[in-house]
């Protein structure tokens, strides 16, 4: 072995062409794959992504119009009464924590970043309630930079179909960056989410009607 000791990735798809076939089929199936959260600025996108943790994008979109029109910029959010913010988002899970994160984001952007959302992956993660997934989405959707955010759908689908074979979210993110060409990272993130919502669901995936059933690791191994 080489001195670099490159970790052996367990590969189900042996060649780039096999991977490309899977990506192409999925992309063709979901031409509308895009960020499902509504937003009108990068600041509001950031808030929406923080709010979307462990809840549906649709439920976030229902409450954001009022939130966004009340708090148009970080300074207004920094000055907010946390009870008002809680009241606007209380239909969402973890709303007390999320309200605290939102007001904290308003404060930190105002005090440390001149009221602007930083265009920097590691700076974004210093904000309250912002982890790798949120930072990846903001960099990709907000700033148009190639990133792969691994949420529950991306994690489940990419490991299940055989694109990667990893036990946790961070390793899955790193492995996907190796197998998917960089210029496809941002779009495939949305495509994998759409596939996870509409077809490759957590329980009872709809393998019969799946566009990649003939190449998918999960389906082929279950056919044996």
XYZ file of N, CA, C and O in Angstrom, residues 68-183:
464
model
N -40.381 36.969 7.990
C -39.516 37.738 7.095
C -39.952 39.200 7.004
O -39.123 40.104 6.943
N -41.263 39.442 6.960
C -41.706 40.834 6.833
C -41.516 41.595 8.139
O -41.341 42.816 8.138
N -41.511 40.879 9.264
C -41.285 41.524 10.558
C -39.797 41.809 10.778
O -39.428 42.865 11.281
N -38.967 40.851 10.409
C -37.518 40.989 10.614
C -36.830 40.952 9.254
O -36.435 39.898 8.773
N -36.710 42.136 8.647
C -36.151 42.198 7.293
C -34.635 42.100 7.291
O -34.037 41.709 6.296
N -34.003 42.465 8.411
C -32.546 42.435 8.475
C -32.082 41.981 9.860
O -32.879 41.936 10.802
N -30.797 41.648 9.978
C -30.278 41.134 11.250
C -30.486 42.092 12.423
O -30.758 41.653 13.539
N -30.382 43.383 12.176
C -30.520 44.352 13.272
C -31.910 44.285 13.898
O -32.065 44.322 15.121
N -32.930 44.158 13.050
C -34.300 44.058 13.571
C -34.497 42.769 14.364
O -35.173 42.764 15.395
N -33.881 41.701 13.900
C -34.002 40.416 14.595
C -33.232 40.450 15.916
O -33.682 39.887 16.921
N -32.091 41.121 15.917
C -31.290 41.235 17.144
C -32.072 41.952 18.243
O -31.922 41.656 19.429
N -32.917 42.903 17.839
C -33.688 43.702 18.796
C -35.021 43.047 19.170
O -35.795 43.589 19.960
N -35.298 41.879 18.589
C -36.607 41.236 18.780
C -36.789 40.744 20.204
O -35.829 40.372 20.888
N -38.042 40.747 20.646
C -38.421 40.052 21.878
C -38.532 38.565 21.536
O -39.274 38.188 20.621
N -37.784 37.743 22.251
C -37.739 36.319 21.908
C -39.132 35.682 21.945
O -39.441 34.771 21.182
N -40.005 36.201 22.820
C -41.376 35.676 22.895
C -42.138 35.929 21.588
O -42.954 35.101 21.169
N -41.886 37.069 20.954
C -42.527 37.354 19.665
C -42.068 36.352 18.607
O -42.868 35.852 17.810
N -40.763 36.083 18.599
C -40.217 35.137 17.627
C -40.793 33.743 17.885
O -41.231 33.058 16.960
N -40.832 33.344 19.157
C -41.421 32.040 19.508
C -42.857 31.945 19.010
O -43.268 30.919 18.455
N -43.609 33.015 19.191
C -45.009 33.027 18.776
C -45.173 32.797 17.277
O -46.114 32.125 16.839
N -44.239 33.332 16.500
C -44.334 33.196 15.038
C -43.946 31.808 14.552
O -44.361 31.394 13.474
N -43.111 31.103 15.318
C -42.591 29.816 14.825
C -43.060 28.632 15.663
O -42.554 27.523 15.506
N -44.031 28.843 16.554
C -44.350 27.795 17.535
C -44.999 26.555 16.920
O -45.117 25.530 17.592
N -45.412 26.608 15.653
C -45.936 25.398 14.994
C -44.811 24.433 14.621
O -45.076 23.293 14.237
N -43.559 24.877 14.696
C -42.422 24.028 14.311
C -41.877 23.283 15.525
O -41.958 23.769 16.652
N -41.282 22.131 15.279
C -40.602 21.405 16.349
C -39.419 22.209 16.871
O -38.842 23.010 16.138
N -39.096 22.005 18.151
C -37.925 22.660 18.773
C -37.998 24.187 18.680
O -36.962 24.845 18.584
N -39.216 24.752 18.709
C -39.351 26.186 18.405
C -38.645 27.088 19.414
O -38.147 28.151 19.057
N -38.563 26.657 20.696
C -37.891 27.512 21.696
C -36.390 27.642 21.392
O -35.827 28.729 21.419
N -35.765 26.491 21.095
C -34.343 26.502 20.712
C -34.117 27.311 19.451
O -33.141 28.062 19.332
N -35.011 27.121 18.475
C -34.854 27.800 17.191
C -35.013 29.313 17.342
O -34.284 30.080 16.704
N -35.947 29.734 18.196
C -36.128 31.177 18.431
C -34.853 31.770 19.025
O -34.405 32.860 18.642
N -34.243 31.027 19.949
C -32.998 31.477 20.573
C -31.888 31.587 19.519
O -31.134 32.562 19.486
N -31.814 30.587 18.650
C -30.814 30.612 17.577
C -31.034 31.815 16.662
O -30.083 32.509 16.299
N -32.286 32.059 16.278
C -32.586 33.160 15.358
C -32.165 34.507 15.927
O -31.488 35.289 15.259
N -32.558 34.770 17.177
C -32.188 36.054 17.791
C -30.667 36.129 17.946
O -30.045 37.178 17.712
N -30.058 34.988 18.287
C -28.596 34.939 18.394
C -27.913 35.222 17.064
O -26.883 35.909 17.011
N -28.484 34.707 15.976
C -27.948 34.979 14.633
C -28.049 36.468 14.326
O -27.098 37.087 13.827
N -29.208 37.067 14.638
C -29.381 38.509 14.439
C -28.318 39.308 15.174
O -27.697 40.219 14.610
N -28.086 38.931 16.424
C -27.072 39.610 17.243
C -25.673 39.480 16.657
O -24.945 40.459 16.510
N -25.307 38.253 16.319
C -23.938 37.995 15.880
C -23.659 38.616 14.520
O -22.567 39.163 14.288
N -24.633 38.530 13.610
C -24.443 39.164 12.294
C -24.290 40.673 12.447
O -23.476 41.301 11.772
N -25.083 41.254 13.345
C -25.037 42.705 13.560
C -23.712 43.127 14.189
O -23.068 44.079 13.746
N -23.301 42.368 15.215
C -22.112 42.786 15.975
C -20.798 42.393 15.311
O -19.836 43.144 15.364
N -20.757 41.213 14.692
C -19.470 40.694 14.207
C -19.306 40.715 12.695
O -18.200 40.585 12.195
N -20.410 40.840 11.948
C -20.310 40.704 10.494
C -20.933 41.872 9.739
O -21.302 41.736 8.576
N -21.040 43.012 10.410
C -21.544 44.208 9.738
C -22.931 44.031 9.138
O -23.284 44.656 8.146
N -23.728 43.155 9.748
C -25.095 42.962 9.276
C -25.209 42.129 8.004
O -26.271 42.050 7.402
N -24.090 41.504 7.589
C -24.095 40.678 6.371
C -23.877 39.211 6.730
O -23.156 38.896 7.668
N -24.487 38.318 5.953
C -24.217 36.884 6.121
C -22.840 36.588 5.515
O -22.603 36.907 4.348
N -21.916 36.028 6.310
C -20.561 35.789 5.775
C -20.551 34.726 4.670
O -21.215 33.694 4.805
N -19.818 35.031 3.603
C -19.703 34.072 2.498
C -18.521 33.155 2.777
O -17.533 33.111 2.047
N -18.620 32.410 3.870
C -17.501 31.597 4.308
C -18.021 30.430 5.148
O -18.726 30.633 6.135
N -17.660 29.236 4.732
C -18.198 28.017 5.331
C -17.928 27.928 6.828
O -18.827 27.641 7.624
N -16.674 28.210 7.240
C -16.371 28.054 8.667
C -16.917 29.221 9.496
O -17.306 29.025 10.650
N -16.984 30.423 8.908
C -17.595 31.555 9.637
C -19.085 31.302 9.866
O -19.628 31.605 10.933
N -19.751 30.756 8.860
C -21.180 30.464 9.004
C -21.441 29.533 10.189
O -22.403 29.703 10.934
N -20.538 28.561 10.379
C -20.742 27.583 11.448
C -20.528 28.150 12.841
O -20.818 27.493 13.837
N -20.017 29.395 12.922
C -19.892 30.038 14.232
C -21.230 30.624 14.696
O -21.397 30.958 15.860
N -22.177 30.748 13.772
C -23.476 31.325 14.119
C -24.308 30.329 14.918
O -24.224 29.121 14.684
N -25.124 30.816 15.855
C -25.936 29.915 16.688
C -26.872 29.056 15.841
O -27.528 29.558 14.927
N -26.896 27.752 16.129
C -27.823 26.860 15.444
C -27.414 26.476 14.033
O -28.167 25.839 13.313
N -26.204 26.887 13.620
C -25.747 26.590 12.261
C -24.657 25.518 12.297
O -23.573 25.736 12.827
N -24.972 24.348 11.749
C -23.990 23.270 11.634
C -23.534 23.128 10.192
O -23.804 23.995 9.360
N -22.865 22.033 9.908
C -22.342 21.813 8.549
C -23.443 21.825 7.499
O -23.302 22.376 6.422
N -24.577 21.166 7.820
C -25.639 21.046 6.830
C -26.157 22.428 6.436
O -26.260 22.763 5.251
N -26.486 23.241 7.440
C -27.009 24.587 7.168
C -25.985 25.427 6.414
O -26.317 26.109 5.437
N -24.722 25.367 6.858
C -23.666 26.143 6.193
C -23.511 25.702 4.737
O -23.349 26.535 3.834
N -23.590 24.399 4.488
C -23.498 23.886 3.118
C -24.638 24.400 2.248
O -24.431 24.789 1.094
N -25.867 24.395 2.788
C -27.013 24.866 2.011
C -26.868 26.354 1.690
O -27.111 26.788 0.562
N -26.460 27.151 2.670
C -26.312 28.599 2.449
C -25.220 28.877 1.414
O -25.385 29.711 0.521
N -24.114 28.156 1.498
C -23.034 28.347 0.526
C -23.494 27.960 -0.880
O -23.185 28.630 -1.866
N -24.240 26.871 -0.974
C -24.663 26.349 -2.266
C -25.824 27.141 -2.863
O -25.738 27.650 -3.976
N -26.918 27.246 -2.107
C -28.127 27.889 -2.616
C -27.994 29.410 -2.592
O -28.375 30.105 -3.533
N -27.437 29.931 -1.498
C -27.340 31.379 -1.340
C -26.223 31.999 -2.162
O -26.421 33.002 -2.847
N -25.045 31.384 -2.097
C -23.869 31.976 -2.744
C -23.461 31.274 -4.035
O -22.491 31.664 -4.682
N -24.176 30.214 -4.401
C -23.907 29.551 -5.669
C -22.575 28.838 -5.746
O -22.005 28.679 -6.814
N -22.058 28.398 -4.594
C -20.790 27.673 -4.594
C -21.048 26.178 -4.450
O -22.000 25.777 -3.795
N -20.211 25.340 -5.093
C -20.466 23.895 -5.049
C -20.289 23.309 -3.644
O -19.203 23.370 -3.078
N -21.360 22.806 -3.092
C -21.336 22.141 -1.783
C -22.358 21.023 -1.800
O -23.331 21.078 -2.548
N -22.143 20.005 -0.956
C -23.136 18.958 -0.765
C -23.555 18.981 0.695
O -22.731 18.771 1.580
N -24.820 19.271 0.928
C -25.344 19.210 2.286
C -25.981 17.848 2.482
O -26.760 17.400 1.658
N -25.644 17.195 3.581
C -26.201 15.866 3.843
C -27.260 15.962 4.932
O -26.938 16.127 6.108
N -28.515 15.908 4.513
C -29.612 15.835 5.475
C -30.054 14.380 5.564
O -29.415 13.484 5.008
N -31.171 14.140 6.246
C -31.619 12.763 6.452
C -31.908 12.046 5.129
O -31.583 10.870 4.961
N -32.471 12.766 4.144
C -32.777 12.143 2.847
C -31.498 11.786 2.089
O -31.358 10.687 1.579
N -30.580 12.742 2.006
C -29.331 12.529 1.262
C -28.544 11.371 1.895
O -28.012 10.509 1.198
N -28.516 11.355 3.229
C -27.799 10.290 3.943
C -28.408 8.927 3.625
O -27.704 7.990 3.234
N -29.723 8.823 3.760
C -30.404 7.544 3.534
C -30.266 7.091 2.077
O -29.867 5.964 1.804
N -30.599 7.978 1.145
C -30.646 7.595 -0.271
C -29.258 7.237 -0.798
O -29.074 6.212 -1.448
N -28.264 8.073 -0.522
C -26.936 7.845 -1.116
C -26.298 6.558 -0.597
O -25.613 5.854 -1.337
N -26.549 6.232 0.675
C -26.020 4.979 1.217
C -26.845 3.778 0.761
O -26.306 2.711 0.493
N -28.144 3.966 0.649
C -29.019 2.856 0.280
C -28.800 2.425 -1.177
O -28.721 1.244 -1.471
N -28.708 3.403 -2.075
C -28.597 3.037 -3.495
C -27.192 2.561 -3.862
O -27.000 1.921 -4.883
N -26.204 2.882 -3.011
C -24.854 2.386 -3.239
C -23.874 3.427 -3.749
O -22.756 3.084 -4.128
N -24.286 4.709 -3.772
C -23.326 5.755 -4.173
C -22.160 5.797 -3.204
O -21.016 5.976 -3.589
N -22.469 5.645 -1.914
C -21.447 5.601 -0.871
C -21.833 4.499 0.112
O -22.930 3.943 0.042
N -20.932 4.210 1.039
C -21.216 3.201 2.052
C -20.584 3.683 3.353
O -19.472 3.302 3.694
N -21.296 4.567 4.042
C -20.725 5.210 5.228
C -21.731 5.184 6.371
O -22.941 5.193 6.150
N -21.202 5.219 7.590
C -22.076 5.103 8.754
C -22.536 6.421 9.349
O -23.412 6.440 10.200
N -21.936 7.530 8.941
C -22.379 8.794 9.517
C -22.413 9.910 8.468
O -21.951 9.744 7.341
N -22.974 11.034 8.893
C -23.262 12.141 7.982
C -21.981 12.771 7.429
O -21.870 13.034 6.234
N -21.001 13.012 8.288
C -19.768 13.662 7.841
C -19.011 12.788 6.844
O -18.553 13.265 5.802
N -18.894 11.500 7.143
C -18.199 10.595 6.215
C -18.963 10.491 4.899
O -18.365 10.374 3.827
N -20.300 10.533 4.976
C -21.115 10.489 3.767
C -20.860 11.729 2.912
O -20.699 11.635 1.690
N -20.804 12.890 3.547
C -20.524 14.140 2.823
C -19.183 14.056 2.096
O -19.078 14.354 0.905
N -18.152 13.609 2.824
C -16.814 13.517 2.232
C -16.772 12.493 1.087
O -16.155 12.731 0.051
N -17.451 11.364 1.294
C -17.456 10.321 0.262
C -18.218 10.772 -0.981
O -17.803 10.494 -2.112
N -19.341 11.484 -0.792
C -20.104 11.991 -1.939
C -19.275 12.998 -2.734
O -19.350 13.048 -3.960
N -18.460 13.792 -2.035
C -17.596 14.748 -2.724
C -16.553 14.029 -3.570
O -16.072 14.585 -4.565
N -16.223 12.796 -3.184
C -15.273 12.012 -3.986
C -15.942 11.390 -5.208
O -15.343 11.336 -6.269
N -17.173 10.895 -5.052
C -17.777 10.140 -6.161
C -18.570 11.002 -7.143
O -18.728 10.629 -8.298
N -19.065 12.164 -6.673
C -19.846 13.033 -7.564
C -18.940 14.142 -8.090
O -18.231 14.778 -7.307
N -18.945 14.386 -9.400
C -18.134 15.493 -9.932
C -18.535 16.824 -9.293
O -19.728 17.062 -9.060
N -17.555 17.653 -9.004
C -17.785 18.891 -8.247
C -18.856 19.781 -8.872
O -19.654 20.397 -8.168
N -18.893 19.830 -10.211
C -19.874 20.709 -10.858
C -21.308 20.200 -10.699
O -22.256 20.888 -11.069
